[in-house]
mmCIF file of C-alpha atoms in Angstrom:
data_model
loop_
_atom_site.group_PDB
_atom_site.id
_atom_site.type_symbol
_atom_site.label_atom_id
_atom_site.label_comp_id
_atom_site.label_asym_id
_atom_site.label_seq_id
_atom_site.Cartn_x
_atom_site.Cartn_y
_atom_site.Cartn_z
ATOM 1 C CA UNK A 1 14.693 -5.396 3.018
ATOM 2 C CA UNK A 2 12.786 -2.360 4.689
ATOM 3 C CA UNK A 3 12.596 0.922 2.675
ATOM 4 C CA UNK A 4 10.589 3.892 2.486
ATOM 5 C CA UNK A 5 10.250 6.196 -0.524
ATOM 6 C CA UNK A 6 8.693 9.396 -0.893
ATOM 7 C CA UNK A 7 7.577 10.871 -5.225
ATOM 8 C CA UNK A 8 6.145 14.563 -5.698
ATOM 9 C CA UNK A 9 5.473 15.873 -9.080
ATOM 10 C CA UNK A 10 5.830 19.611 -9.177
ATOM 11 C CA UNK A 11 4.141 22.304 -11.107
ATOM 12 C CA UNK A 12 6.067 22.620 -12.813
ATOM 13 C CA UNK A 13 7.135 19.407 -14.530
ATOM 14 C CA UNK A 14 9.485 17.638 -12.456
ATOM 15 C CA UNK A 15 8.712 15.232 -11.089
ATOM 16 C CA UNK A 16 10.930 13.186 -8.061
ATOM 17 C CA UNK A 17 11.533 10.562 -6.529
ATOM 18 C CA UNK A 18 14.015 9.472 -3.350
ATOM 19 C CA UNK A 19 14.547 5.698 -2.245
ATOM 20 C CA UNK A 20 15.240 5.389 1.225
ATOM 21 C CA UNK A 21 17.301 2.403 2.499
ATOM 22 C CA UNK A 22 19.667 2.828 5.439
ATOM 23 C CA UNK A 23 18.775 4.643 7.927
ATOM 24 C CA UNK A 24 20.263 6.004 10.815
ATOM 25 C CA UNK A 25 19.157 4.691 13.426
ATOM 26 C CA UNK A 26 16.942 1.586 14.475
ATOM 27 C CA UNK A 27 13.633 3.182 15.026
ATOM 28 C CA UNK A 28 10.919 2.444 13.066
ATOM 29 C CA UNK A 29 10.246 6.001 12.052
ATOM 30 C CA UNK A 30 6.406 5.202 11.636
ATOM 31 C CA UNK A 31 4.477 6.058 14.139
ATOM 32 C CA UNK A 32 0.645 7.751 14.955
ATOM 33 C CA UNK A 33 -0.379 11.106 15.375
ATOM 34 C CA UNK A 34 -2.392 10.003 19.213
ATOM 35 C CA UNK A 35 -4.911 12.594 18.472
ATOM 36 C CA UNK A 36 -8.075 10.109 21.028
ATOM 37 C CA UNK A 37 -8.357 10.676 24.728
ATOM 38 C CA UNK A 38 -10.633 9.382 27.933
ATOM 39 C CA UNK A 39 -12.689 11.879 29.392
ATOM 40 C CA UNK A 40 -14.856 11.664 32.325
ATOM 41 C CA UNK A 41 -18.678 11.846 31.643
ATOM 42 C CA UNK A 42 -21.791 13.333 33.711
ATOM 43 C CA UNK A 43 -22.599 9.963 34.679
ATOM 44 C CA UNK A 44 -19.521 8.453 36.464
ATOM 45 C CA UNK A 45 -19.229 7.520 33.366
ATOM 46 C CA UNK A 46 -15.839 6.634 31.033
ATOM 47 C CA UNK A 47 -15.372 8.209 26.998
ATOM 48 C CA UNK A 48 -13.217 8.211 24.387
ATOM 49 C CA UNK A 49 -12.331 11.461 22.660
ATOM 50 C CA UNK A 50 -10.934 11.933 19.371
ATOM 51 C CA UNK A 51 -11.492 12.220 15.977
ATOM 52 C CA UNK A 52 -13.831 10.100 14.162
ATOM 53 C CA UNK A 53 -11.283 8.510 11.396
ATOM 54 C CA UNK A 54 -8.440 6.372 11.585
ATOM 55 C CA UNK A 55 -5.685 8.343 13.259
ATOM 56 C CA UNK A 56 -3.117 9.954 10.350
ATOM 57 C CA UNK A 57 0.431 8.109 10.486
ATOM 58 C CA UNK A 58 3.285 10.319 11.092
ATOM 59 C CA UNK A 59 7.053 9.070 9.706
ATOM 60 C CA UNK A 60 9.829 11.262 11.632
ATOM 61 C CA UNK A 61 12.718 9.903 8.582
ATOM 62 C CA UNK A 62 16.571 10.209 9.772
ATOM 63 C CA UNK A 63 18.381 8.130 7.067
ATOM 64 C CA UNK A 64 21.814 8.049 5.468
ATOM 65 C CA UNK A 65 21.989 8.560 1.942
ATOM 66 C CA UNK A 66 24.770 9.819 -1.103
ATOM 67 C CA UNK A 67 25.213 13.258 -1.731
ATOM 68 C CA UNK A 68 22.913 12.882 -4.607
ATOM 69 C CA UNK A 69 20.187 11.359 -3.045
ATOM 70 C CA UNK A 70 20.259 14.269 -0.635
ATOM 71 C CA UNK A 71 20.203 16.739 -3.139
ATOM 72 C CA UNK A 72 17.360 15.593 -4.966
ATOM 73 C CA UNK A 73 15.340 15.164 -2.013
ATOM 74 C CA UNK A 74 15.858 19.066 -1.257
ATOM 75 C CA UNK A 75 15.146 19.488 -4.282
ATOM 76 C CA UNK A 76 11.827 17.468 -3.889
ATOM 77 C CA UNK A 77 10.678 19.163 -0.872
ATOM 78 C CA UNK A 78 11.912 22.882 -2.854
ATOM 79 C CA UNK A 79 9.817 22.210 -5.354
ATOM 80 C CA UNK A 80 6.554 21.251 -2.878
ATOM 81 C CA UNK A 81 7.109 24.028 -1.349
ATOM 82 C CA UNK A 82 6.860 26.554 -3.608
ATOM 83 C CA UNK A 83 3.736 24.219 -4.918
ATOM 84 C CA UNK A 84 2.558 25.043 -1.471
ATOM 85 C CA UNK A 85 3.955 28.811 -0.729
ATOM 86 C CA UNK A 86 1.232 29.057 -4.500
ATOM 87 C CA UNK A 87 -1.656 28.261 -2.608
ATOM 88 C CA UNK A 88 -1.721 24.533 -4.852
ATOM 89 C CA UNK A 89 -3.079 21.549 -2.744
ATOM 90 C CA UNK A 90 0.103 19.391 -1.946
ATOM 91 C CA UNK A 91 0.340 16.216 -1.688
ATOM 92 C CA UNK A 92 3.696 13.801 -1.879
ATOM 93 C CA UNK A 93 3.232 9.609 -2.394
ATOM 94 C CA UNK A 94 4.651 7.725 0.527
ATOM 95 C CA UNK A 95 5.444 3.841 0.537
ATOM 96 C CA UNK A 96 6.696 2.542 3.442
ATOM 97 C CA UNK A 97 7.756 -0.761 3.672
ATOM 98 C CA UNK A 98 9.685 -0.558 7.412
ATOM 99 C CA UNK A 99 7.477 -2.265 8.974
ATOM 100 C CA UNK A 100 4.507 -4.373 8.913
ATOM 101 C CA UNK A 101 2.430 -4.876 6.097
ATOM 102 C CA UNK A 102 3.382 -2.664 3.705
ATOM 103 C CA UNK A 103 2.263 1.160 3.705
ATOM 104 C CA UNK A 104 0.816 3.633 0.515
ATOM 105 C CA UNK A 105 -0.659 7.208 1.836
ATOM 106 C CA UNK A 106 -0.109 10.638 0.857
ATOM 107 C CA UNK A 107 1.514 13.358 2.542
ATOM 108 C CA UNK A 108 3.162 16.356 3.379
ATOM 109 C CA UNK A 109 5.716 17.929 5.270
ATOM 110 C CA UNK A 110 5.182 18.273 8.553
ATOM 111 C CA UNK A 111 9.424 19.363 8.617
ATOM 112 C CA UNK A 112 11.325 19.873 6.243
ATOM 113 C CA UNK A 113 14.905 18.445 5.742
ATOM 114 C CA UNK A 114 17.639 18.633 7.389
ATOM 115 C CA UNK A 115 21.090 17.661 6.469
ATOM 116 C CA UNK A 116 24.048 16.584 8.091
ATOM 117 C CA UNK A 117 27.395 15.636 6.641
ATOM 118 C CA UNK A 118 28.924 12.227 8.225
ATOM 119 C CA UNK A 119 31.641 12.240 5.701
ATOM 120 C CA UNK A 120 32.446 13.649 2.077
ATOM 121 C CA UNK A 121 30.212 10.787 0.009
ATOM 122 C CA UNK A 122 27.746 10.452 2.939
ATOM 123 C CA UNK A 123 24.622 12.658 4.737
ATOM 124 C CA UNK A 124 22.418 12.196 7.363
ATOM 125 C CA UNK A 125 18.718 13.678 5.996
ATOM 126 C CA UNK A 126 15.997 13.747 9.015
ATOM 127 C CA UNK A 127 12.613 15.127 8.093
ATOM 128 C CA UNK A 128 9.078 14.791 8.961
ATOM 129 C CA UNK A 129 5.860 13.891 7.670
ATOM 130 C CA UNK A 130 1.996 13.628 7.927
ATOM 131 C CA UNK A 131 -0.640 11.662 6.195
ATOM 132 C CA UNK A 132 -3.609 13.562 5.370
#
């Protein structure tokens, strides 16, 4: 079974651990930042440009969750955002088992969560993360 987990421990002492198992579409939520490129060199050669480190992973998550999990995700984000706004160095732990080998990484929110009702018991939670 494919799943995606995000965890965070806030400076206030709260710990959060959200596991997502039902995704809203068939798209794999993991991709890469794609910061590389190709440029012409002075001598007519082709140069590969980009950072000197591996491409960072990005996640675009859209999952169907219970109301309880949506509230937990919202609380996780608010705690993370409070620590970020207080100038702390913040990162969430991510475990991605959606495609290929499992990925364990640290990430920050690049898109805040949004929530859409499916019915009174289920909500679609959507957000973005970028590996740090």
